[in-house]
């Protein structure tokens, strides 16, 4: 019995005509035997979930570096929150939940240790610019699976490549927008997840108080964490249904409030003294590691880095450092640059 065919038939029956149907995927870079029990997008989601890069998200910074507190978000919990929000919206609009989930789980695989501090250093030091979005695609196309890549479908790769707003408006250059509505959902779910959890974490850290946020930003969003997420999600579902489910949209006041909250968090959390001080320290670790491995190729290989055919040393060093978790980078820095205590009696 071919369960995949049954699932593909079910998609035809229950999904919106605007959904991306797994049976109509543009396919993979290397054609392989199709799975008998999962659709192409289910299969992609599982490949991402079982990858080593996905597990490393657990120890990568979201905002607070290597948090000791058990309740702070990491890049992994951010990813799971994006996935949950995006799936709720996809299911409500009868879009392809499996494709949505695959894009969401893969979208941040290319993030460096120490969040945007790490990304900024690699971008500054590498002759070809570095951006986590392109690195996420490189992880799934090339680096994962011992350098063979995950061979994902075109639609999942497209969604991963086009998830970032780059600090700009939610709607950008049409060429930079995802080809599927499922990709559009993840793009918006990403910001819904991070403005809410970064606000929640900053409150927990005592960096800010809710009453500091201007009323015109907070009032349309709601007074509690759950209420704010719910309002943002319900607004997107309702407005998109009004547009016949043919596009993913939010009401202008809600979109404005979300972007205003993001800008407010930039000024009061991301650029706050404690977060900025850690940003500077993390940047130094990243810079020292990068320059060290550029001068010591043997050490790169001994420490777990790889040289893939055709790559310059700079790209190999960038891949190695970008793939590290916060704690791996800190431990390696200690090992390479600080005197080690003698342990033998
Ligand atoms: Mg993200």
XYZ file of C-alpha atoms in Angstrom, residues 32-317:
286
model
C 15.802 9.890 -5.267
C 13.337 7.102 -4.663
C 10.255 8.684 -3.077
C 9.201 7.687 0.427
C 6.212 5.321 0.526
C 4.801 6.604 3.810
C 5.441 10.373 3.763
C 4.834 13.213 1.345
C 7.868 15.092 0.032
C 7.387 17.902 2.576
C 6.894 15.525 5.512
C 10.103 13.850 4.445
C 11.950 17.207 4.352
C 10.662 18.160 7.790
C 11.973 14.872 9.189
C 15.373 15.255 7.502
C 15.753 18.683 9.141
C 14.556 17.479 12.540
C 17.074 14.622 12.538
C 20.009 16.775 11.430
C 22.924 17.651 13.689
C 22.578 21.349 12.844
C 19.046 21.259 14.252
C 20.221 19.757 17.544
C 22.944 22.397 17.842
C 20.291 25.163 17.866
C 19.757 24.159 21.501
C 22.993 25.889 22.500
C 22.892 28.902 20.192
C 21.972 32.367 21.408
C 18.642 33.974 20.720
C 19.271 37.234 22.616
C 20.892 36.249 25.920
C 24.239 34.468 25.638
C 24.509 30.936 27.001
C 21.716 31.613 29.483
C 22.083 29.849 32.826
C 18.398 30.431 33.602
C 16.355 27.473 32.405
C 13.532 29.559 30.995
C 15.315 31.805 28.499
C 14.796 31.104 24.823
C 17.538 29.643 22.697
C 17.625 29.410 18.922
C 15.968 25.988 19.257
C 12.985 27.152 21.285
C 12.665 30.172 18.971
C 12.504 27.755 16.030
C 9.853 25.619 17.750
C 7.748 28.678 18.578
C 7.958 29.891 14.959
C 6.913 26.429 13.823
C 3.939 26.255 16.199
C 2.682 29.737 15.257
C 3.159 29.100 11.542
C 1.386 25.725 11.666
C -1.627 27.218 13.454
C -1.972 29.798 10.683
C -1.358 27.288 7.888
C -3.953 24.875 9.245
C -6.537 27.649 9.681
C -6.085 28.711 6.060
C -6.058 25.103 4.768
C -2.514 25.527 3.499
C 0.170 22.851 3.571
C 1.100 22.427 7.232
C 3.953 20.015 6.485
C 5.656 22.445 4.104
C 5.146 25.257 6.625
C 6.691 23.177 9.398
C 9.668 22.119 7.269
C 10.489 25.736 6.351
C 10.055 26.877 9.957
C 12.279 24.149 11.422
C 14.999 24.854 8.847
C 14.880 28.645 8.695
C 17.581 29.436 11.270
C 19.945 26.461 10.812
C 22.651 28.804 9.514
C 22.710 31.053 12.574
C 26.143 31.510 14.114
C 26.930 31.227 17.813
C 26.144 34.416 19.758
C 23.321 35.432 17.436
C 23.776 38.571 15.408
C 27.136 39.332 17.076
C 28.581 36.224 15.448
C 26.932 36.978 12.144
C 28.286 40.544 12.152
C 31.875 39.399 12.708
C 31.793 36.810 9.929
C 30.226 39.345 7.605
C 32.990 41.811 8.388
C 35.890 39.362 8.084
C 34.874 37.268 5.091
C 35.539 38.663 1.629
C 32.173 37.327 0.411
C 29.547 38.763 2.762
C 28.011 36.423 5.360
C 24.315 36.247 6.192
C 22.570 33.576 8.259
C 19.906 33.121 5.574
C 22.381 32.092 2.888
C 24.198 29.986 5.485
C 20.929 28.197 6.374
C 20.615 27.227 2.729
C 24.272 26.178 2.602
C 23.724 23.981 5.666
C 20.853 22.079 4.046
C 22.349 22.061 0.534
C 25.981 21.281 1.304
C 27.156 20.975 4.886
C 24.690 18.594 6.530
C 24.857 14.845 6.106
C 28.678 14.782 6.122
C 28.978 17.266 3.287
C 26.306 15.725 1.041
C 23.471 18.044 2.048
C 19.868 17.072 2.787
C 18.643 17.259 -0.811
C 15.474 19.158 0.141
C 12.638 20.122 -2.186
C 12.717 23.415 -4.081
C 9.813 24.849 -2.032
C 11.432 24.239 1.374
C 14.730 25.713 0.137
C 12.888 28.752 -1.263
C 11.096 29.326 2.070
C 14.345 29.079 4.039
C 16.158 31.479 1.699
C 13.411 34.091 1.795
C 12.342 34.083 5.455
C 14.321 37.127 6.563
C 12.997 40.654 6.740
C 16.522 41.946 7.427
C 15.125 44.513 9.871
C 12.953 46.017 7.125
C 9.205 45.994 6.459
C 7.279 42.736 6.289
C 6.661 43.115 2.581
C 9.727 43.700 0.482
C 10.937 43.404 -3.066
C 8.645 40.823 -4.765
C 11.716 38.920 -5.970
C 12.784 38.503 -2.336
C 9.410 37.107 -1.281
C 8.798 33.350 -1.005
C 7.081 31.619 -3.915
C 4.561 29.825 -1.662
C 2.008 31.139 0.838
C 3.486 28.666 3.328
C 6.810 30.543 2.994
C 4.981 33.848 3.549
C 3.489 32.482 6.766
C 6.895 31.494 8.179
C 8.299 34.915 7.286
C 5.612 36.559 9.409
C 5.527 33.875 12.140
C 9.265 34.467 12.669
C 8.739 38.063 13.750
C 5.612 37.230 15.778
C 7.633 34.633 17.683
C 10.684 36.756 18.350
C 9.073 40.052 19.350
C 6.959 38.143 21.854
C 9.581 35.845 23.331
C 12.296 38.486 23.379
C 9.918 40.794 25.238
C 9.064 37.967 27.658
C 12.757 37.124 28.230
C 13.742 40.783 28.679
C 11.001 41.151 31.318
C 12.247 37.991 33.029
C 15.815 39.323 32.958
C 14.657 42.561 34.615
C 15.992 44.598 31.681
C 12.674 46.344 31.081
C 9.225 46.719 32.578
C 5.997 46.442 30.651
C 4.891 49.941 31.651
C 7.877 51.425 29.779
C 6.416 50.347 26.434
C 4.401 53.189 24.865
C 0.638 52.691 25.121
C 0.111 53.077 21.384
C 2.347 50.055 20.796
C 1.033 47.802 23.555
C -2.702 48.602 23.479
C -3.478 46.968 20.107
C -1.319 43.962 21.013
C -2.679 43.109 24.468
C -1.488 42.998 28.060
C -0.306 39.381 28.386
C 2.203 37.267 26.434
C -0.447 34.770 25.339
C -2.946 37.484 24.412
C -0.370 39.275 22.247
C 0.513 36.154 20.251
C -3.156 35.245 19.912
C -4.085 38.727 18.658
C -1.312 38.742 16.073
C -2.159 35.245 14.836
C -5.936 35.783 14.744
C -5.486 39.078 12.907
C -3.400 37.363 10.234
C -5.882 34.506 9.831
C -8.902 36.840 9.634
C -7.315 39.308 7.196
C -5.974 36.520 4.983
C -9.419 34.862 4.888
C -10.919 38.211 3.860
C -8.442 38.149 0.976
C -9.955 34.763 0.023
C -6.914 32.978 1.414
C -5.020 33.982 -1.722
C -2.429 36.016 0.199
C -1.029 36.249 3.718
C -1.811 39.655 5.175
C -2.245 41.484 8.449
C -4.283 44.606 9.176
C -2.208 47.801 8.863
C -2.657 48.739 12.587
C -1.479 45.279 13.712
C 1.441 45.273 11.286
C 2.394 48.748 12.455
C 2.228 47.723 16.145
C 4.403 44.634 15.542
C 7.076 46.645 13.708
C 6.908 49.398 16.357
C 7.429 46.790 19.101
C 10.392 45.373 17.169
C 11.948 48.861 16.919
C 11.282 49.498 20.602
C 12.995 46.203 21.542
C 15.978 47.199 19.411
C 16.413 50.417 21.341
C 15.662 49.081 24.835
C 16.775 45.441 24.792
C 19.088 44.529 21.888
C 21.107 47.725 22.293
C 20.846 47.827 26.103
C 24.112 47.965 28.049
C 24.174 44.353 29.385
C 23.231 42.826 26.032
C 25.611 45.119 24.138
C 28.523 44.341 26.517
C 28.078 40.620 25.871
C 27.811 41.407 22.162
C 31.270 43.017 22.250
C 32.822 40.119 24.187
C 31.257 37.535 21.855
C 32.473 39.456 18.826
C 36.025 39.274 20.180
C 35.773 35.493 20.625
C 34.491 35.086 17.074
C 37.142 37.360 15.588
C 40.022 35.642 17.441
C 38.804 32.181 16.426
C 38.384 33.195 12.784
C 41.850 34.772 12.515
C 43.465 31.863 14.349
C 42.075 29.219 12.017
C 42.912 31.310 8.962
C 46.546 31.045 10.043
C 46.419 27.473 11.324
C 44.736 25.249 8.783
C 46.020 22.088 10.496
C 44.318 23.134 13.717
C 41.075 23.670 11.809
C 41.078 20.021 10.779
C 42.224 18.812 14.205
C 39.454 20.798 15.945
C 36.703 19.298 13.804
C 36.596 21.659 10.799
C 36.432 20.351 7.223
C 37.801 21.304 3.826
C 35.228 20.542 1.144
C 36.440 20.341 -2.468
C 36.458 23.727 -4.182
C 36.074 25.785 -1.003
C 38.602 28.444 -0.052
C 40.130 28.255 3.405
C 38.069 31.306 4.338
C 34.797 29.560 3.482
C 35.842 26.431 5.407
C 36.737 28.507 8.470
